[in-house]
Coordinates of C-alpha atoms and ligand atoms in Angstrom, one line a residue:
X1 CA 12.7 134.8 33.1
X2 CA 9.2 135.5 34.4
X3 CA 9.0 135.0 38.1
X4 CA 6.0 133.9 40.2
X5 CA 5.4 132.9 43.7
X6 CA 3.6 129.7 42.8
X7 CA 3.4 127.6 39.6
X8 CA 0.5 125.2 39.3
X9 CA 0.7 122.5 36.6
X10 CA -2.6 121.1 35.5
X11 CA -5.7 123.4 35.2
X12 CA -8.3 120.7 36.0
X13 CA -10.5 120.5 39.1
X14 CA -7.7 120.5 41.8
X15 CA -5.4 122.8 39.9
X16 CA -7.9 125.6 39.3
X17 CA -9.2 125.4 42.9
X18 CA -5.6 125.6 44.2
X19 CA -4.6 128.4 41.9
X20 CA -7.7 130.5 42.9
X21 CA -7.2 130.1 46.6
X22 CA -3.4 130.9 46.4
X23 CA -3.9 133.9 44.1
X24 CA -6.8 135.3 46.3
X25 CA -4.4 135.3 49.2
X26 CA -2.2 137.8 47.3
X27 CA 0.4 135.5 45.7
X28 CA 1.4 135.7 42.1
X29 CA 0.3 132.4 40.6
X30 CA 0.8 130.9 37.1
X31 CA -1.5 128.1 36.0
X32 CA -0.2 125.9 33.2
X33 CA -1.9 123.3 31.1
X34 CA -1.0 121.5 27.9
X35 CA -4.6 120.9 26.7
X36 CA -6.3 123.1 24.1
X37 CA -9.6 123.0 26.0
X38 CA -9.9 123.9 29.6
X39 CA -10.9 121.3 32.2
X40 CA -12.2 118.7 29.8
X41 CA -12.8 116.1 32.6
X42 CA -15.1 118.5 34.4
X43 CA -16.9 119.1 31.2
X44 CA -17.6 115.4 30.4
X45 CA -18.3 114.5 34.1
X46 CA -21.6 113.4 35.4
X47 CA -23.0 112.9 31.9
X48 CA -22.3 116.6 31.2
X49 CA -23.9 117.9 34.5
X50 CA -20.9 117.3 36.8
X51 CA -21.6 115.3 39.9
X52 CA -19.5 118.0 41.7
X53 CA -19.6 116.5 45.3
X54 CA -21.4 114.1 47.6
X55 CA -23.1 115.5 50.6
X56 CA -22.2 112.3 52.6
X57 CA -18.4 112.5 51.7
X58 CA -16.3 111.0 54.5
X59 CA -12.8 109.4 54.6
X60 CA -14.4 105.9 54.5
X61 CA -15.5 106.7 50.9
X62 CA -11.9 106.9 49.7
X63 CA -9.3 104.2 48.9
X64 CA -5.6 104.6 49.7
X65 CA -2.7 102.6 51.0
X66 CA -2.8 105.2 53.8
X67 CA -6.6 105.5 54.5
X68 CA -6.2 108.3 57.1
X69 CA -4.3 110.6 54.8
X70 CA -7.4 112.2 53.3
X71 CA -9.0 113.0 56.6
X72 CA -7.5 116.4 57.4
X73 CA -8.1 118.0 54.0
X74 CA -11.6 116.7 53.7
X75 CA -12.4 117.9 57.2
X76 CA -11.1 121.4 56.4
X77 CA -13.0 121.8 53.1
X78 CA -16.3 120.1 53.1
X79 CA -19.2 119.7 50.6
X80 CA -20.9 122.5 52.4
X81 CA -18.0 124.8 51.7
X82 CA -18.3 124.0 48.0
X83 CA -22.0 124.6 48.1
X84 CA -21.3 128.0 49.6
X85 CA -19.1 128.8 46.6
X86 CA -21.8 127.6 44.2
X87 CA -24.3 129.9 46.0
X88 CA -21.9 132.9 45.7
X89 CA -21.8 132.2 41.9
X90 CA -25.5 131.5 41.6
X91 CA -24.9 128.0 40.3
X92 CA -28.1 125.9 40.7
X93 CA -27.9 122.2 41.7
X94 CA -29.9 119.2 42.7
X95 CA -29.4 115.9 44.5
X96 CA -29.9 112.8 42.4
X97 CA -29.2 109.6 44.4
X98 CA -27.4 108.8 47.7
X99 CA -26.1 112.4 48.3
X100 CA -24.8 112.8 44.7
X101 CA -25.1 116.5 43.8
X102 CA -25.3 117.6 40.1
X103 CA -25.6 121.0 38.3
X104 CA -29.0 121.9 37.1
X105 CA -27.4 123.2 33.9
X106 CA -24.2 122.0 32.2
X107 CA -20.9 121.3 33.9
X108 CA -19.6 124.3 32.0
X109 CA -21.1 126.3 35.0
X110 CA -18.5 124.7 37.3
X111 CA -15.7 125.4 34.9
X112 CA -16.8 129.1 34.5
X113 CA -17.1 129.5 38.2
X114 CA -13.5 128.2 38.8
X115 CA -12.2 130.3 36.0
X116 CA -13.9 133.4 37.6
X117 CA -12.3 132.5 40.9
X118 CA -8.9 132.3 39.3
X119 CA -9.4 135.6 37.5
X120 CA -10.6 137.2 40.7
X121 CA -7.1 136.4 42.2
X122 CA -5.3 137.6 39.0
X123 CA -4.0 134.1 38.1
X124 CA -1.7 134.2 35.0
X125 CA -2.9 131.5 32.5
X126 CA -0.3 129.6 30.4
X127 CA -2.2 127.2 28.1
X128 CA -1.8 125.3 25.9
X129 CA 1.8 125.2 27.2
X130 CA 4.1 122.1 27.6
X131 CA 6.5 121.9 30.5
X132 CA 9.8 120.2 29.2
X133 CA 11.9 120.3 32.3
X134 CA 11.7 121.2 36.0
X135 CA 14.7 122.2 38.1
X136 CA 15.0 123.1 41.8
X137 CA 18.0 124.9 43.2
X138 CA 17.2 124.3 46.9
X139 CA 14.9 127.4 47.2
X140 CA 13.1 128.0 43.8
X141 CA 11.8 126.0 40.9
X142 CA 12.6 126.8 37.3
X143 CA 10.3 125.4 34.6
X144 CA 11.4 125.2 31.0
X145 CA 8.3 125.4 28.8
X146 CA 7.6 125.8 25.1
X147 CA 6.7 129.4 25.9
X148 CA 9.9 130.2 27.7
X149 CA 11.3 129.7 31.3
X150 CA 9.3 130.5 34.5
X151 CA 10.5 130.7 38.0
X152 CA 8.5 130.0 41.2
X153 CA 9.0 129.6 44.9
X154 CA 6.4 126.8 45.1
X155 CA 5.3 124.2 42.6
X156 CA 2.0 122.4 42.7
X157 CA 1.5 119.3 40.6
X158 CA -2.2 118.8 39.6
X159 CA -1.9 116.9 36.4
X160 CA -4.4 114.2 37.4
X161 CA -4.4 110.4 36.6
X162 CA -4.1 108.3 33.5
X163 CA -7.7 107.8 32.6
X164 CA -9.0 109.0 29.2
X165 CA -5.7 109.7 27.5
X166 CA -7.5 111.1 24.4
X167 CA -8.5 114.2 26.4
X168 CA -5.1 114.9 27.7
X169 CA -4.3 112.6 30.6
X170 CA -0.6 111.9 31.0
X171 CA 1.9 110.3 33.5
X172 CA 3.6 113.7 33.9
X173 CA 2.8 114.0 37.7
X174 CA 4.2 110.5 38.4
X175 CA 7.4 111.4 36.5
X176 CA 7.8 114.6 38.5
X177 CA 7.2 112.7 41.7
X178 CA 10.0 110.2 40.7
X179 CA 12.3 113.0 39.7
X180 CA 12.1 114.4 43.2
X181 CA 12.6 111.1 44.9
X182 CA 9.0 110.1 45.6
X183 CA 7.7 106.6 45.5
X184 CA 4.5 105.6 43.7
X185 CA 1.7 103.2 44.7
X186 CA 1.0 101.0 41.6
X187 CA -1.5 102.7 39.3
X188 CA -4.4 100.9 37.7
X189 CA -7.8 101.8 36.2
X190 CA -10.6 102.2 38.6
X191 CA -14.4 103.0 38.4
X192 CA -14.2 100.9 35.2
X193 CA -16.2 98.1 33.6
X194 CA -15.0 94.5 34.1
X195 CA -14.5 92.1 31.3
X196 CA -14.3 88.3 30.7
X197 CA -12.8 86.0 28.2
X198 CA -15.2 85.4 25.3
X199 CA -15.6 81.8 26.4
X200 CA -16.5 82.7 30.0
X201 CA -18.9 85.4 28.9
X202 CA -20.6 83.5 26.1
X203 CA -23.7 82.3 28.1
X204 CA -24.4 86.0 29.1
X205 CA -23.3 88.0 26.0
X206 CA -26.9 87.8 24.5
X207 CA -28.1 89.6 27.7
X208 CA -26.2 92.8 26.8
X209 CA -28.1 95.9 27.8
X210 CA -30.0 94.2 30.7
X211 CA -29.8 96.1 34.0
X212 CA -31.0 95.1 37.5
X213 CA -30.4 96.1 41.2
X214 CA -28.0 93.9 42.9
X215 CA -25.6 93.7 45.9
X216 CA -22.1 93.3 44.6
X217 CA -18.8 92.9 46.4
X218 CA -15.1 92.4 45.8
X219 CA -12.0 92.1 47.9
X220 CA -11.5 90.7 51.4
X221 CA -11.5 91.9 55.0
X222 CA -10.6 95.6 55.4
X223 CA -10.1 96.0 51.7
X224 CA -13.5 94.6 50.7
X225 CA -16.0 96.9 49.0
X226 CA -19.7 96.0 48.9
X227 CA -22.4 98.1 47.2
X228 CA -26.2 98.0 46.6
X229 CA -26.4 99.4 43.1
X230 CA -27.4 98.6 39.6
X231 CA -25.6 95.9 37.5
X232 CA -25.5 96.3 33.7
X233 CA -24.6 93.4 31.5
X234 CA -22.6 94.3 28.3
X235 CA -21.5 92.2 25.4
X236 CA -18.0 91.9 26.9
X237 CA -18.8 91.7 30.7
X238 CA -20.4 93.8 33.4
X239 CA -20.7 97.5 34.0
X240 CA -23.2 99.9 35.7
X241 CA -22.7 101.8 39.0
X242 CA -22.3 98.6 41.2
X243 CA -19.5 97.3 39.0
X244 CA -17.7 100.6 38.7
X245 CA -17.7 100.8 42.5
X246 CA -16.3 97.3 43.1
X247 CA -13.8 97.6 40.3
X248 CA -11.8 99.9 42.7
X249 CA -11.6 97.0 45.2
X250 CA -11.0 94.2 42.6
X251 CA -7.6 92.7 42.1
X252 CA -6.5 90.7 39.1
X253 CA -7.6 87.0 39.2
X254 CA -9.9 87.5 42.2
X255 CA -13.6 87.0 42.0
X256 CA -16.5 89.4 42.3
X257 CA -19.7 88.2 44.2
X258 CA -23.1 89.3 43.0
X259 CA -26.4 88.8 44.9
X260 CA -29.0 89.0 42.2
X261 CA -31.9 89.0 44.8
X262 CA -30.6 91.5 47.4
X263 CA -32.5 91.4 50.6
X264 CA -34.1 88.0 49.8
X265 CA -32.9 84.6 50.9
X266 CA -33.3 83.0 47.5
X267 CA -33.1 79.4 48.6
X268 CA -35.7 79.9 51.3
X269 CA -37.9 81.8 48.8
X270 CA -37.7 78.9 46.3
X271 CA -38.4 76.2 48.9
X272 CA -41.4 78.1 50.3
X273 CA -42.7 78.6 46.8
X274 CA -42.4 74.9 46.1
X275 CA -44.5 74.2 49.2
X276 CA -47.2 76.8 48.6
X277 CA -47.6 77.5 44.9
X278 CA -48.3 75.7 41.7
X279 CA -46.1 78.1 39.7
X280 CA -43.6 77.2 37.1
X281 CA -40.0 78.1 38.1
X282 CA -39.6 80.4 35.1
X283 CA -42.6 82.5 36.1
X284 CA -41.5 82.7 39.7
X285 CA -37.9 83.8 38.8
X286 CA -39.2 86.3 36.3
X287 CA -41.0 88.0 39.1
X288 CA -37.7 88.8 40.7
X289 CA -35.2 89.3 37.9
X290 CA -35.7 90.4 34.2
X291 CA -37.3 87.6 32.2
X292 CA -34.4 87.2 29.8
X293 CA -32.0 86.7 32.7
X294 CA -34.4 84.2 34.3
X295 CA -34.4 82.2 31.1
X296 CA -30.6 82.3 30.7
X297 CA -30.1 81.4 34.3
X298 CA -32.4 78.3 34.2
X299 CA -30.8 77.2 30.9
X300 CA -27.3 77.5 32.4
X301 CA -28.5 75.4 35.4
X302 CA -30.2 72.9 33.0
X303 CA -33.6 73.5 34.6
X304 CA -36.6 73.7 32.2
X305 CA -38.3 77.2 32.2
X306 CA -41.8 75.6 32.5
X307 CA -40.8 73.0 35.2
X308 CA -43.3 73.2 38.0
X309 CA -41.8 74.1 41.3
X310 CA -43.5 71.2 43.0
X311 CA -41.7 68.8 40.6
X312 CA -38.2 70.1 41.2
X313 CA -36.0 68.3 43.8
X314 CA -35.0 70.4 46.9
X315 CA -31.4 70.1 46.0
X316 CA -32.0 71.7 42.5
X317 CA -33.8 74.6 44.2
X318 CA -31.0 74.9 46.8
X319 CA -28.4 75.0 44.1
X320 CA -30.4 77.6 42.1
X321 CA -30.9 79.7 45.2
X322 CA -27.2 79.6 46.1
X323 CA -26.3 80.6 42.6
X324 CA -28.7 83.6 42.6
X325 CA -27.6 84.8 46.0
X326 CA -23.9 84.4 45.3
X327 CA -23.1 84.6 41.6
X328 CA -19.3 84.3 41.7
X329 CA -17.5 85.6 38.6
X330 CA -13.7 86.0 37.9
X331 CA -13.2 88.8 35.5
X332 CA -10.2 88.5 33.1
X333 CA -9.6 92.3 33.2
X334 CA -11.1 95.8 32.9
X335 CA -11.9 98.1 30.0
X336 CA -8.7 99.9 30.9
X337 CA -7.9 103.6 31.1
X338 CA -9.9 104.3 27.9
X339 CA -13.0 103.8 29.9
X340 CA -11.9 104.2 33.6
X341 CA -13.3 107.3 35.4
X342 CA -10.2 107.4 37.7
X343 CA -6.8 106.0 38.4
X344 CA -6.2 104.1 41.6
X345 CA -2.8 104.5 43.2
X346 CA -0.3 107.3 42.5
X347 CA 2.0 109.5 44.6
X348 CA 2.6 107.7 47.9
X349 CA 0.9 109.7 50.6
X350 CA 3.4 108.6 53.2
X351 CA 5.8 111.1 51.7
X352 CA 3.3 114.0 51.7
X353 CA 1.9 116.2 54.5
X354 CA -1.8 115.4 55.0
X355 CA -2.4 119.0 56.2
X356 CA -0.7 120.8 53.3
X357 CA 0.0 118.2 50.5
X358 CA 3.6 119.3 50.6
X359 CA 6.4 116.8 49.7
X360 CA 8.4 115.5 52.7
X361 CA 11.4 115.4 50.3
X362 CA 11.3 118.9 48.7
X363 CA 10.0 121.9 50.5
X364 CA 7.7 123.9 48.3
X365 CA 6.6 121.0 46.1
X366 CA 2.9 119.9 46.4
X367 CA 0.8 117.1 44.8
X368 CA -3.0 117.4 44.7
X369 CA -6.0 115.7 43.2
X370 CA -6.0 112.4 41.4
X371 CA -2.3 112.1 41.0
X372 CA -2.1 111.3 44.7
X373 CA -2.9 107.9 46.0
X374 CA -6.4 108.8 47.1
X375 CA -9.3 107.4 45.1
X376 CA -12.9 108.2 45.8
X377 CA -16.0 106.1 45.2
X378 CA -18.3 106.9 42.3
X379 CA -20.7 109.7 43.2
X380 CA -19.0 113.0 43.4
X381 CA -16.3 111.9 45.9
X382 CA -13.4 112.4 43.5
X383 CA -14.2 116.0 42.8
X384 CA -14.6 116.6 46.6
X385 CA -11.0 115.3 47.0
X386 CA -9.8 117.6 44.2
X387 CA -11.4 120.6 45.8
X388 CA -10.3 119.8 49.3
X389 CA -6.7 118.9 48.4
X390 CA -6.6 122.0 46.1
X391 CA -7.7 124.3 48.9
X392 CA -5.2 122.7 51.4
X393 CA -2.3 123.1 49.0
X394 CA -3.4 126.6 47.8
X395 CA -3.3 128.0 51.4
X396 CA -0.1 126.2 52.3
X397 CA 1.8 127.1 49.1
X398 CA 0.8 130.8 49.6
X399 CA 2.3 130.6 53.1
X400 CA 5.4 128.9 51.8
X401 CA 5.9 131.4 49.0
X402 CA 5.4 134.3 51.5
X403 CA 8.1 132.7 53.7
X404 CA 10.6 132.4 50.7
X405 CA 9.9 136.0 49.7
X406 CA 10.6 137.4 53.2
X407 CA 13.5 135.1 53.7
X408 CA 11.6 133.3 56.5
Ligands
LIG501 P1 -8.0 116.6 36.1 O1 -7.9 115.4 35.2 O2 -9.3 117.2 36.4 O3 -7.0 117.7 35.6 C1 -5.7 117.4 35.2 C2 -5.2 118.5 34.3 O4 -3.8 118.4 34.0 C3 -5.9 118.4 32.9 O5 -6.4 119.7 32.6 C4 -4.8 118.0 32.0 O6 -4.9 118.6 30.7 C5 -3.6 118.5 32.7 N1 -2.3 117.8 32.3 C6 -2.2 116.5 32.3 N2 -0.9 116.2 31.9 C7 -0.3 117.4 31.7 C8 1.0 117.8 31.3 N3 1.9 116.9 31.0 N4 1.3 119.2 31.2 C9 0.4 120.1 31.5 N5 -0.9 119.8 31.9 C10 -1.2 118.5 32.0 N6 -15.6 112.6 39.5 C11 -16.6 113.1 40.3 O7 -16.4 113.3 41.5 N7 -17.9 113.2 39.7 C12 -18.2 112.9 38.5 O8 -19.3 113.1 38.0 C13 -17.2 112.4 37.7 N8 -17.4 112.0 36.4 C14 -16.4 111.6 35.6 C15 -16.6 111.2 34.3 C16 -15.6 110.8 33.4 C17 -15.9 110.3 32.1 C18 -14.2 110.7 34.0 C19 -13.1 110.3 33.1 C20 -14.0 111.1 35.3 C21 -15.0 111.5 36.1 N9 -14.8 111.9 37.4 C22 -15.9 112.3 38.2 C23 -13.4 111.9 38.0 C24 -12.9 113.3 38.0 O9 -13.1 113.9 36.7 C25 -11.4 113.4 38.4 O10 -11.2 112.6 39.6 C26 -11.0 114.8 38.7 O11 -11.1 115.6 37.5 C27 -9.5 114.8 39.1 O12 -9.1 116.2 39.2 P2 -7.6 116.6 39.0 O13 -7.6 118.1 39.0 O14 -6.7 115.8 39.8 O15 -7.3 116.1 37.5

């Protein structure tokens, strides 16, 4: 049986970072993945240019049942550290929007960089390889794979979440967690479009393709998320960055609230316009939202497009204003893992060390990246978590393996 210090399962963002760090500290590392193509999620990310981090990343940008868990790893490996690595590899990047950093060239440059980092440490690649069974004898792990058995003093699970099964996402990490006595926080699609029943969405289906800046929120109290971002109407429901962000805060059968005129008191604006202008309501609304939406909105509220503001009762304008400032919709569901960028929930962080990502149940077992119950906002945060948790576990697993090798 081939023997290693550390086995990492999952050669995605977190797994490659972890393997590179551990191998460069002198440990013998094997990196295993079942997919034919390397790091497919990095490849397709950020529209092919990988939004690899966010310069404003802080713990508040992450959701978890244990919100403080991500703090330590994020503080010890920051966006600046990743930028220093990019500089070393001459990877060019630019900022797009709200601290979101993207590659100038394709996301392949990030994959190539991580591959070079692994090769610099002498990582042994095993892919495509399937792991059938994992055993632990109290000190070392044995992995039965379709390419033979492997032994390792430390095992890192970096197999990601459930989103986009067609490019290799599996529940492997969750199964390993359960095998070793870990509990899971319920998983569900996040950063995902929201859908409605065809009856509920019928008045808006014709507006598919329309996009506008809004303020959008979901959830309550400490678990509420509110974002100023674009809303996109689709033929089945709502999408766009604002919706993807709040989808992580949305729970089944709860509403989402949308302010279609962010920064404007819509009721006051309508009443003032009534007093001071001879405009038609349709013309006024179309100055604030796309004309097709203004038309549909007035039709839904049974107000004629060409009605003069001066002729409309205050109560009608108040009702219109309230509906524009607080469009309350209850989605029937989401587009699911087929379209979700990430998985919310995962391995319960209360059973992991926040400094090392090591299991509190089994010494030498680590969970990193998206398989853990830490979910970032849209905008480069999820990769920052993958890098930071990968570095934390890479260093710690190397220490652990050194201890096992020296009998310490
Ligand atoms: P990741 O999914 O990267 O890697 C897991 C690896 O494990 C894969 O290589 C997989 O093949 C392997 N694996 C799974 N099951 C296995 C098994 N049973 N045996 C062996 N190997 C197995 N984030 C961000 O910050 N900026 C962005 O621009 C984007 N864009 C984006 C676009 C799209 C379309 C998606 C779907 C997602 C994003 N994300 C993103 C999210 C980001 O891609 C994601 O959070 C990270 O890739 C998670 O890194 P991990 O290493 O944890 O998993």
